[in-house]
Coordinates of C-alpha atoms and ligand atoms in Angstrom, one line a residue:
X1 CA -6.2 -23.0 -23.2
X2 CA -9.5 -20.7 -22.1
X3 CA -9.3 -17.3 -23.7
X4 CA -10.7 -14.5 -21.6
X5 CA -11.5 -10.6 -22.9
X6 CA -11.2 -7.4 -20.7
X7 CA -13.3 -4.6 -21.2
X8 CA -11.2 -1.6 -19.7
X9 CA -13.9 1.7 -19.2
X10 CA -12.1 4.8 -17.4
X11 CA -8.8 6.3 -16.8
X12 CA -5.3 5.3 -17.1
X13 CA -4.9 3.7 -13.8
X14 CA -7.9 1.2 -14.9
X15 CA -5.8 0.4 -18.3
X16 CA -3.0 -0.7 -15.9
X17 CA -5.0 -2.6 -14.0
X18 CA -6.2 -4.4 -16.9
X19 CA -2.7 -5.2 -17.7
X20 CA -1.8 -5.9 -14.5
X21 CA -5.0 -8.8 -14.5
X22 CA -3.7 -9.9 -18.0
X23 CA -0.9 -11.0 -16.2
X24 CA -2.4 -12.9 -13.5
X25 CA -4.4 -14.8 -16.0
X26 CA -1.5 -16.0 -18.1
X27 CA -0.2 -17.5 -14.9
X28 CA -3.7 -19.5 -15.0
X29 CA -3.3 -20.5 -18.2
X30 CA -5.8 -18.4 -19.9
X31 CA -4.6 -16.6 -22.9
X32 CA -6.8 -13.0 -24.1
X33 CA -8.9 -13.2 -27.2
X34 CA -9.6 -9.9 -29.2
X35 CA -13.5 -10.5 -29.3
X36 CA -15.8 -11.3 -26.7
X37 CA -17.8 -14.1 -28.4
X38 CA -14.9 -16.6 -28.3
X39 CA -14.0 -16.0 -24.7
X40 CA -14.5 -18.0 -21.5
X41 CA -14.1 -15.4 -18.9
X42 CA -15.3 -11.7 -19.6
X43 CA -14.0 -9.2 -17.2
X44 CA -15.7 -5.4 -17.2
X45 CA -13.0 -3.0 -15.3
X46 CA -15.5 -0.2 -14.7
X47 CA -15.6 3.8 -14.1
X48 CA -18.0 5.2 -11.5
X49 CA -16.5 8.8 -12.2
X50 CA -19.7 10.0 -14.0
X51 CA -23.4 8.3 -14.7
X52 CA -22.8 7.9 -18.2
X53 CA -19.9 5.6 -17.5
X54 CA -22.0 3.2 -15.0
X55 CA -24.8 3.3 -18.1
X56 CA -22.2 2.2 -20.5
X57 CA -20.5 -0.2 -18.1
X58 CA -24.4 -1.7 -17.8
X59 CA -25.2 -1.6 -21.1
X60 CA -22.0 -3.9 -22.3
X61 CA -23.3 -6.6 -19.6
X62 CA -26.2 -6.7 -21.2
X63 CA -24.3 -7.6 -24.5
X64 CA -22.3 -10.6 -22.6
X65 CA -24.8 -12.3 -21.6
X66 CA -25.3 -13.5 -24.8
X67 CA -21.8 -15.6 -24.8
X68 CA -22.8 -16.1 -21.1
X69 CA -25.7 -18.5 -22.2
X70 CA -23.7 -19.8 -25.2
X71 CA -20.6 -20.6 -23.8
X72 CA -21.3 -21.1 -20.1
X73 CA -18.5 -18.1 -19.9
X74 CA -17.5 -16.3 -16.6
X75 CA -18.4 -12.7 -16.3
X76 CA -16.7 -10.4 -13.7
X77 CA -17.3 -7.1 -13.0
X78 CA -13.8 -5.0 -11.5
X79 CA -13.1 -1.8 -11.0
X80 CA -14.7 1.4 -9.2
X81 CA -18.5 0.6 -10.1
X82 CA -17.4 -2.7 -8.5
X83 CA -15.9 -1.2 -5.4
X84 CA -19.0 1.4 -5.1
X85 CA -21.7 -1.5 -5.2
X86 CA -19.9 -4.7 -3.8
X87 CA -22.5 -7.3 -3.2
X88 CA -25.4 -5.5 -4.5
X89 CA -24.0 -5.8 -8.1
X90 CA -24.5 -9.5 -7.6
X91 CA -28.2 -8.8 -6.8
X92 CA -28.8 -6.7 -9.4
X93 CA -27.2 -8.6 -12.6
X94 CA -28.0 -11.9 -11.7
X95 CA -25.8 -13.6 -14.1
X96 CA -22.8 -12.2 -13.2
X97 CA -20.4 -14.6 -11.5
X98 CA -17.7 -12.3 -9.5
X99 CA -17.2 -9.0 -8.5
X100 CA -13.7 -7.7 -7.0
X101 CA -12.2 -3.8 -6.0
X102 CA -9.4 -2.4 -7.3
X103 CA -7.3 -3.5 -4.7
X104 CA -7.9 -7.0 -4.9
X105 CA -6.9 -7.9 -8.3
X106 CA -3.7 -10.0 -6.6
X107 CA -6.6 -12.2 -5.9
X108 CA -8.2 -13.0 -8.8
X109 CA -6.8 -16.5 -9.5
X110 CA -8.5 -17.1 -6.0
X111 CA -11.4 -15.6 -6.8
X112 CA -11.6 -17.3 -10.3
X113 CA -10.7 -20.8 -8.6
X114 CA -13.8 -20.2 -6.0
X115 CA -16.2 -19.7 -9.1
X116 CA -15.2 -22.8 -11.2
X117 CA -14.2 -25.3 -8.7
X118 CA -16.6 -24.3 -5.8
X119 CA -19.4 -22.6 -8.0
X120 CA -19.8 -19.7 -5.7
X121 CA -20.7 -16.2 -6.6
X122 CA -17.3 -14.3 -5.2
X123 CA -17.5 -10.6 -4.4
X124 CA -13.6 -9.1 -2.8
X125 CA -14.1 -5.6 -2.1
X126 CA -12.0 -5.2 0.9
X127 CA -9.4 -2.1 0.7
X128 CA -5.9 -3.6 1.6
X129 CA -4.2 -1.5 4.4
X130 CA -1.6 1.4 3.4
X131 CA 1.2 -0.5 5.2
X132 CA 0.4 -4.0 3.9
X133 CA -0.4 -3.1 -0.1
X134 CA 1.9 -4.2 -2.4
X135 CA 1.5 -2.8 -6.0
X136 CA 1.9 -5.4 -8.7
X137 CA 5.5 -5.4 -10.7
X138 CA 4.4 -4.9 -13.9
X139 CA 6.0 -8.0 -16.6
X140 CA 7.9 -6.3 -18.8
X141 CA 7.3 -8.7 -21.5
X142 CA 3.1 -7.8 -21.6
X143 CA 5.1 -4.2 -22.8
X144 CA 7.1 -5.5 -25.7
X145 CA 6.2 -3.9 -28.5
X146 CA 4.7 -1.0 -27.1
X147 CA 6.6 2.4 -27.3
X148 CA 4.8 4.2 -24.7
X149 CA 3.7 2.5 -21.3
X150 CA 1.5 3.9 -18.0
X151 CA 4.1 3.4 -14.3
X152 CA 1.7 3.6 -11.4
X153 CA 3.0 5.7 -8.8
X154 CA 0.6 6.0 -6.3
X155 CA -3.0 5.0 -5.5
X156 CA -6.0 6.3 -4.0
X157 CA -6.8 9.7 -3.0
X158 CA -6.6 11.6 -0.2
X159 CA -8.4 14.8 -1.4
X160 CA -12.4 15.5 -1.1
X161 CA -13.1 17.1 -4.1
X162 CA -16.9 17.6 -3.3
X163 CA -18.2 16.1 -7.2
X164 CA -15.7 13.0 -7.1
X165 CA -16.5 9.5 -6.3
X166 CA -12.4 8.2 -6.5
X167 CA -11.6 9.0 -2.5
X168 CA -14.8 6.4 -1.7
X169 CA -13.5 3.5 -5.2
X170 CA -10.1 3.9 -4.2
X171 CA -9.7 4.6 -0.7
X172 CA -6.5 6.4 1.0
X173 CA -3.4 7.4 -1.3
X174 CA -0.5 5.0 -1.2
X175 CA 2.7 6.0 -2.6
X176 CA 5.3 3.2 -4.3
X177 CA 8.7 2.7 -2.9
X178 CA 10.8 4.4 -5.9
X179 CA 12.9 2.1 -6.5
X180 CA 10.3 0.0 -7.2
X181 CA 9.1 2.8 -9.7
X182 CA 12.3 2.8 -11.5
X183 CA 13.2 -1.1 -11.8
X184 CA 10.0 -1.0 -13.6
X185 CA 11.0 1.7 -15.6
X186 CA 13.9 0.0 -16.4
X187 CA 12.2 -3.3 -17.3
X188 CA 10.5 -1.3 -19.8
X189 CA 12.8 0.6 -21.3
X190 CA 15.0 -3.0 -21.8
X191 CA 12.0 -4.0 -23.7
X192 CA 11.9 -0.9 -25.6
X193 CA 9.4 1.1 -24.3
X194 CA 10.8 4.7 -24.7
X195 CA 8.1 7.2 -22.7
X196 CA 6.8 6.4 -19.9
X197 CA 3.8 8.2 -18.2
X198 CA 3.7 8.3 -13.8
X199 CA 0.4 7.7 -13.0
X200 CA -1.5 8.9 -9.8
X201 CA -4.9 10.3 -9.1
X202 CA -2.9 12.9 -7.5
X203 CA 1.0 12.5 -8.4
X204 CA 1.7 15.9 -6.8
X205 CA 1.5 14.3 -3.4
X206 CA 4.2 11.1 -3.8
X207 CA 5.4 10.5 -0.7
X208 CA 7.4 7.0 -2.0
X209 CA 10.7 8.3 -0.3
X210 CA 11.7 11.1 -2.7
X211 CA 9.8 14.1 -3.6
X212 CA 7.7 13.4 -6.9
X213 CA 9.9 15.7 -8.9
X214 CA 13.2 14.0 -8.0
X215 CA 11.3 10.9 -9.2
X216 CA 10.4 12.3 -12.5
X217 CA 14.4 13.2 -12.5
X218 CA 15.2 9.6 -11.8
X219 CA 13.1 8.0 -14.4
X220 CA 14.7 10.5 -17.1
X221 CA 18.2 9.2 -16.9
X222 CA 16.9 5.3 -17.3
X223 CA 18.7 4.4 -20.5
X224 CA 16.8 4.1 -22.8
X225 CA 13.9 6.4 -21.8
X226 CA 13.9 9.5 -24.0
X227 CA 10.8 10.9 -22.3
X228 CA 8.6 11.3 -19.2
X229 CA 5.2 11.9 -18.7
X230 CA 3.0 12.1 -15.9
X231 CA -0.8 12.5 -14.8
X232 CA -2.5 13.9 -13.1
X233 CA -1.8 16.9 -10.8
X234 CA -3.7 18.8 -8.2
X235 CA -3.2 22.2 -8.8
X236 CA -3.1 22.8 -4.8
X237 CA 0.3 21.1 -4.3
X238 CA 1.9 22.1 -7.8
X239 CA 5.2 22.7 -6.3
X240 CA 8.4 25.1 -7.4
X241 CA 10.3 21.7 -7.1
X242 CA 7.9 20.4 -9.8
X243 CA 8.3 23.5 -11.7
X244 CA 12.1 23.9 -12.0
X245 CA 12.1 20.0 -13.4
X246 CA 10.7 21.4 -16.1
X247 CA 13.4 23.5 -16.6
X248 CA 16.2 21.1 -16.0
X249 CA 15.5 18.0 -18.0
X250 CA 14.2 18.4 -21.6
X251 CA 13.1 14.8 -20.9
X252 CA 10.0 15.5 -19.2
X253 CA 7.4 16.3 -21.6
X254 CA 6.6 20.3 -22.4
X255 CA 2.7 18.9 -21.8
X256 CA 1.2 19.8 -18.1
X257 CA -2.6 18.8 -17.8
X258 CA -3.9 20.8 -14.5
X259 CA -7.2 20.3 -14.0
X260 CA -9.0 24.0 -13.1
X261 CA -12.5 22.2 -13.0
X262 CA -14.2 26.1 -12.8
X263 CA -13.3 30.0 -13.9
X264 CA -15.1 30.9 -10.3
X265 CA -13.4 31.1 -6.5
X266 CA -17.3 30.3 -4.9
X267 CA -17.6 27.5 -7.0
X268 CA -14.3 26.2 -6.3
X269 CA -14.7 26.7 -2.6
X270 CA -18.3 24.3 -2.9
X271 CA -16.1 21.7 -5.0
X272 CA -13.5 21.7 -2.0
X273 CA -10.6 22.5 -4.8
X274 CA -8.2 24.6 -2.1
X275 CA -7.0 27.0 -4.7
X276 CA -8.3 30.2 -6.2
X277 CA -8.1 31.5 -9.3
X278 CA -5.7 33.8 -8.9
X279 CA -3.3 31.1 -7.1
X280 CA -4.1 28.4 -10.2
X281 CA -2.7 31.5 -13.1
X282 CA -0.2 32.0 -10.8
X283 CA 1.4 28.3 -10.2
X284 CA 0.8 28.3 -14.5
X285 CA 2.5 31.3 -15.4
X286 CA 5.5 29.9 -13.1
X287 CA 5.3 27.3 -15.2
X288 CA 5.8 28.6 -18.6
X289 CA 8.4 30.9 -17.6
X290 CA 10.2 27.4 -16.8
X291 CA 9.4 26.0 -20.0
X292 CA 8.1 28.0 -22.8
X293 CA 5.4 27.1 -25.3
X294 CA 4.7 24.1 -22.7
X295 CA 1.4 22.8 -23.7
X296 CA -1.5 22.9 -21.0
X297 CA -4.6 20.6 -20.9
X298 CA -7.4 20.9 -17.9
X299 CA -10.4 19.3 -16.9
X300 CA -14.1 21.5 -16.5
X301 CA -17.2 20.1 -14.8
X302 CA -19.8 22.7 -16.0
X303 CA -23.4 23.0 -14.6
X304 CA -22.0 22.4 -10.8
X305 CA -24.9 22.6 -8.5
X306 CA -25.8 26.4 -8.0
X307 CA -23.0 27.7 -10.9
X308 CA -24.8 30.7 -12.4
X309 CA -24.8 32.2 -15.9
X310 CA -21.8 34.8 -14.8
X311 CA -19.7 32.1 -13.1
X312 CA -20.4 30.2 -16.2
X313 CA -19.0 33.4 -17.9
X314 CA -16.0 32.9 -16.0
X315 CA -15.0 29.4 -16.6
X316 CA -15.5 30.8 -20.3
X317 CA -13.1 33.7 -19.7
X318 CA -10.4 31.7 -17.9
X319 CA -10.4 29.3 -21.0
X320 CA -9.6 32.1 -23.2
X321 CA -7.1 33.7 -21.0
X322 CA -5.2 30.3 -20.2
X323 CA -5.4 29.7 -24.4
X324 CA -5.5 25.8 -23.4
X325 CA -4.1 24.0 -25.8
X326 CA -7.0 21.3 -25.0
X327 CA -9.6 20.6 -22.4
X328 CA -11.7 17.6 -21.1
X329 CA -15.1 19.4 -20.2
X330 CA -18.4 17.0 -18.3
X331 CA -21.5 18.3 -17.1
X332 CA -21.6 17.7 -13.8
X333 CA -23.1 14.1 -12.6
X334 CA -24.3 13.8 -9.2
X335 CA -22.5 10.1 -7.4
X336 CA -23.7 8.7 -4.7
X337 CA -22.5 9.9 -0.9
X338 CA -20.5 12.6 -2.6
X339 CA -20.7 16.4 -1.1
X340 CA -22.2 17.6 -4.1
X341 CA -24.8 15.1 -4.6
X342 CA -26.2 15.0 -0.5
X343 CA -26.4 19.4 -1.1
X344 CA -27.3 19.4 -5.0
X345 CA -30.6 20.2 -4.0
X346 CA -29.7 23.0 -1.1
X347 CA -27.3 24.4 -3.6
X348 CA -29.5 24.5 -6.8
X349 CA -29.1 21.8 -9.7
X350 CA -28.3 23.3 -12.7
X351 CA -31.2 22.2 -14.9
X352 CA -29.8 19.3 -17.8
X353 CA -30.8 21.7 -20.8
X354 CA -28.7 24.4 -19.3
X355 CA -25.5 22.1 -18.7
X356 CA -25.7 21.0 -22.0
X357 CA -26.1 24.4 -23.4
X358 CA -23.4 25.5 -21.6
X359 CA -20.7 22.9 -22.3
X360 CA -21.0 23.0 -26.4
X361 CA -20.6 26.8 -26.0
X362 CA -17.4 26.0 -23.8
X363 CA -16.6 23.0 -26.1
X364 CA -16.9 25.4 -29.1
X365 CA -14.6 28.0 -27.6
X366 CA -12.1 25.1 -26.9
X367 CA -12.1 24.4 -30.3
X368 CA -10.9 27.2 -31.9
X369 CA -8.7 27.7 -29.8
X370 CA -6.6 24.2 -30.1
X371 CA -7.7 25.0 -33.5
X372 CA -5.6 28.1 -33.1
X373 CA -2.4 26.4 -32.0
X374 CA -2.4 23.5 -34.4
X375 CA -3.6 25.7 -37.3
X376 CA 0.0 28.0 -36.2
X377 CA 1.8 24.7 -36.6
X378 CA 1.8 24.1 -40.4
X379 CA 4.6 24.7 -42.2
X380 CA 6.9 23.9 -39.2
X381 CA 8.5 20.6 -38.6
X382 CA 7.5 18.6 -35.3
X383 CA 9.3 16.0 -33.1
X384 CA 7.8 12.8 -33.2
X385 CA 8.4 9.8 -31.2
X386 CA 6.5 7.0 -33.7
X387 CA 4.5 4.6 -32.0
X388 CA 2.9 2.5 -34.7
X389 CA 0.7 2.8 -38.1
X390 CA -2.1 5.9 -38.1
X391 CA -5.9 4.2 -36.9
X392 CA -7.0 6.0 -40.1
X393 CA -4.9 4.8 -43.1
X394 CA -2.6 1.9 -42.4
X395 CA -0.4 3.1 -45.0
X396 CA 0.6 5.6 -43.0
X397 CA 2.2 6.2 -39.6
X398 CA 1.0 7.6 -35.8
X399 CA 2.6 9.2 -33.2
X400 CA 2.6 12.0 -30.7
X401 CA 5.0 15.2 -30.4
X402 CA 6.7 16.3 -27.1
X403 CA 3.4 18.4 -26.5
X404 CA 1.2 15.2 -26.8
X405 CA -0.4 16.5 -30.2
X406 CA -1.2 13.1 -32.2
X407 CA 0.5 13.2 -35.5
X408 CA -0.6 10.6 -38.7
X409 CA 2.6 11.1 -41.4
X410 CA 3.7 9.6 -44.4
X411 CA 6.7 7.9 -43.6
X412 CA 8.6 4.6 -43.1
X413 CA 9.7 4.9 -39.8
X414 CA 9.8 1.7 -37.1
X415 CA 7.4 2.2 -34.0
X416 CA 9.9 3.1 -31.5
X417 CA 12.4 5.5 -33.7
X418 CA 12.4 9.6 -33.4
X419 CA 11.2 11.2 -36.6
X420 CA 10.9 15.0 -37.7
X421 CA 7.4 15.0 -39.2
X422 CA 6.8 18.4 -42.0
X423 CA 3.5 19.4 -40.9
X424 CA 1.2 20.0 -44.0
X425 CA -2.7 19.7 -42.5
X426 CA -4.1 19.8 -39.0
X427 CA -7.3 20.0 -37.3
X428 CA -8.1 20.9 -33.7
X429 CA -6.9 18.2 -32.3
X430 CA -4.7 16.3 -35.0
X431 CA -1.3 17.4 -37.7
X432 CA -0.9 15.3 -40.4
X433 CA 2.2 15.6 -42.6
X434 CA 5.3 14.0 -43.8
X435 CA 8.4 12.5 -42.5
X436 CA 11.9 14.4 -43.5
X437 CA 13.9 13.3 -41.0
X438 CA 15.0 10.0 -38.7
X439 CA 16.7 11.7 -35.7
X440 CA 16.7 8.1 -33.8
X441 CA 15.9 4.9 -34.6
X442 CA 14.4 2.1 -32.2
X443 CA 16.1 0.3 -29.3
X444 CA 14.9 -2.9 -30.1
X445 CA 13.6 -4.8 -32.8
X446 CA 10.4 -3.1 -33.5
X447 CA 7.3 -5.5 -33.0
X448 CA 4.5 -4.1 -35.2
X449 CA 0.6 -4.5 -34.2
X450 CA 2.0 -6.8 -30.8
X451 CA -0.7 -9.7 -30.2
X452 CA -0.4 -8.9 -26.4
X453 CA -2.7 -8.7 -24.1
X454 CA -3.5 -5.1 -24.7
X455 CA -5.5 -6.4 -28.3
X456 CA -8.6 -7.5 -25.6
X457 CA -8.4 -4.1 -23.8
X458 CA -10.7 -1.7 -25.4
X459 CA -10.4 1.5 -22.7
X460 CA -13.3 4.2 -23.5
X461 CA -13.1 7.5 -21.2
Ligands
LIG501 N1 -7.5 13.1 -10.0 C1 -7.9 13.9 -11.1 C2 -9.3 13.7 -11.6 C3 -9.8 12.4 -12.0 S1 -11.4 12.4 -12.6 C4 -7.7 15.3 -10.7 O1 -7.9 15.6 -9.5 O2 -7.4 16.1 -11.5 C5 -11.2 13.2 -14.1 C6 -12.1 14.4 -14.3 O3 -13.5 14.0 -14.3 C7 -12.1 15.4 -13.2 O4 -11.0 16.3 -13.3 C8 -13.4 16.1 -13.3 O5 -13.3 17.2 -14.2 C9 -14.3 15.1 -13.9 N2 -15.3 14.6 -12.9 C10 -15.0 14.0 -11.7 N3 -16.2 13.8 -11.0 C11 -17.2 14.3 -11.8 C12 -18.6 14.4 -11.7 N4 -19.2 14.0 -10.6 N5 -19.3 15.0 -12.7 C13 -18.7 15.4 -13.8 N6 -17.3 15.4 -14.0 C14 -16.6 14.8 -13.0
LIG502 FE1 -11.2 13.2 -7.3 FE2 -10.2 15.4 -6.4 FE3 -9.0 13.2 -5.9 FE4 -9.0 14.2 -8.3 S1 -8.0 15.1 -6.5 S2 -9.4 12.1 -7.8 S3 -11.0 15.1 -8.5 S4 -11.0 13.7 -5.1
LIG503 FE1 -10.6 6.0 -12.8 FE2 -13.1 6.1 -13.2 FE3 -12.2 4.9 -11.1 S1 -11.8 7.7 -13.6 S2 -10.3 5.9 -10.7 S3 -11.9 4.3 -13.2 S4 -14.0 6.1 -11.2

């Protein structure tokens, strides 16, 4: 058998992907090694979202070479960085063998075939029509052993954010038949997956033949699924529909992450976000009136082009009125044929120091508060669906609460059970304590450390 290794760089939908190629390369008779230096086929799924990712994405080429010129290995570069630089990738790595889009990963026994039977350099960057795309049923069995699995409901994107380089790596949204959605789900949950997390650049707008939130209904009463997840939302088409799930079906998580990107209305307006403010509290405090104590997570790109010190202020005070529970914060990186890149320079790029300055105050503020809510949660016992041993101490045990707050306890628990976990410690972003309670146990046999596919998948945000 030839062993191949998949280096998975950006979001969720990229870690499915990488599943989803795992899959078409057991049908090849390749099997996935956990190191790169043993493998015969190294494929890079890449993130264009920010510089930084392209620089790391080009910096672990440069490490595979090395088993390029020792073990005559295939190298392949997927993903978005692919999609963005089609055949010019080719030109500038020249060792690289094959380059392929996000939409043609159906094809990559075909393109694999080309490059060892016909010796070709391959590149498959072609979008697939809305009407004619098919998305890839996910095999269950890559899943067993795994507690908690990503359902892609949609791709592409259809909004044009002015900062974000998606719309142009992953072309027009496409929504997935729902039944197709929920056999999967139920595929899953038979091999004892229990949460499951919808995944969209834009879930808000599913158009698969029910409304996203009667989907999210739908996947709560699959036996076996004891809760639903789902990411990630555009604040602009939040809906009421949306918002009275939440109060409905204990099921879906108490965990919305709403991306805000900026405290300012001019600033939104230049990043082509179609909310204000004032609309964005409002659609939030809807919200938790549905479903109190709900934690909410956000995305901020600081140091947009022509953001001045007071709308700075304002992403700052937005923070500490919305209390997040946590947020993913960037400076903001220019990407090629974006808005905000072609008018940086009409607009006013934020200087680097000044970006950087400003997100560690942000970042700092962030911290106490998430600080602030975990800190509140000692002494209190916490729901805990166990998904494995802690990263940390193997001795001990990992999993996440209904608010998505990680969790390492002391405790025998199989990955797969419900436990109530006595919190003792926490940080900002962690609770550690003990277990006192199995509420459920497992649905199948529990399969500890799975040597699946997923061992060769090393995802970095
Ligand atoms: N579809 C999601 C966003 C996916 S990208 C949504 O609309 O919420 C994840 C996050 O990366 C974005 O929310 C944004 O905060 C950040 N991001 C996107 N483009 C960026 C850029 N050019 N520079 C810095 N951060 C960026
Ligand atoms: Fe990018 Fe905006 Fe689409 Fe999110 S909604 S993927 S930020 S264009
Ligand atoms: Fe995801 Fe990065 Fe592409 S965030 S959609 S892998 S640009």
């Amino acid at each position: 058998m030839k062993r191949y290794f998949i280096h998975t760089f950006g979001c969720q939908m990229n870690v499915n992907d990488s599943l989803r190629m795992s899959e078409a390369l057991a049908k090849m008779s390749y099997e996935p090694t956990p190191v790169p230096d043993n493998a015969d086929l190294i494929i890079l799924n890449t993130c264009a979202i920010r510089e930084k990712a392209e620089d790391k994405m080009l910096s672990a080429l440069g490490r595979y070479r090395t088993v390029k010129a020792s073990r005559k290995a295939l190298i392949g570069v997927g993903g978005c960085v692919a999609q963005q630089e089609k055949d010019k990738l080719l030109k500038k790595v020249p060792y690289l063998d094959f380059v392929f889009g996000p939409d043609n990963i159906a094809k990559l026994p075909e393109i694999i075939g080309r490059v060892e039977n016909e010796r070709e350099r391959v590149v498959e960057t072609a979008f697939v029509d809305s009407e004619e795309y098919v998305f890839p049923r996910a095999d269950a069995e890559t899943s067993r052993g795994k507690v908690t699995e990503f359902v892609t409901v949609m791709k592409g994107c259809d909004n044009v954010c002015s900062f974000c380089v998606v719309p142009h790596t992953r072309g027009r949204e496409v929504s997935r038949g729902f039944t197709d959605v929920l056999l999967e789900v139920a595929d899953l949950a038979r091999v004892g997956v229990r949460e499951v997390t919808l995944i969209g650049q834009n879930v808000n707008s599913y158009q698969g033949g029910i409304s996203f939130a009667q989907l999210l209904l739908r996947t709560a009463e699959v036996p076996g699924i004891e809760r639903v997840r789902f990411t990630t939302s555009h604040p602009h088409d939040l809906s009421d529909e949306l918002i009275e799930a939440f109060r409905t079906q204990p099921k879906i998580c108490p965990h919305f992450h709403l991306p805000v990107q900026c405290g300012s209305d001019r600033i939104l307006k230049m990043m082509r976000r179609d909310y204000t403010v004032v609309q964005y509290l409002e659609r939030l405090a809807k919200l938790r009136e549905a479903r109190p104590g709900i934690a909410v997570t956000t995305d901020i790109i600081v140091g947009f082009p022509g953001e001045t010190e007071e709308e700075f202020e304002m992403t700052m005070q937005l923070t500490e009125q919305v209390r997040y529970d946590n947020q993913f914060s960037f400076v903001f990186s220019p990407r090629p044929k974006t808005g905000a890149a072609l008018r940086e320079n009409d607009w006013g790029p934020v200087p680097h120091e000044v970006k950087v300055a400003r997100l560690e105050r942000l970042q700092k503020v962030q911290r106490r508060i998430s600080g602030e809510y975990t800190a509140a949660l000692v002494g209190s016992e916490v729901e805990v669906l166990v998904e494995g041993h802690s990263k940390y101490d193997a001795t001990k045990r990992f999993g996440r609460t209904p608010e998505n707050r990680t969790v390492n306890f002391e405790g025998d628990a199989q990955a797969g059970a419900i436990v109530k976990v006595l919190v003792e410690r926490s940080t900002p972003n962690q609770l550690a304590g003990k277990q006192v309670a199995l509420l459920q146990g497992p649905t199948v046999a529990p399969v500890e450390d799975p040597v699946e596919p997923q061992t060769c998948v090393v995802a970095e945000a």
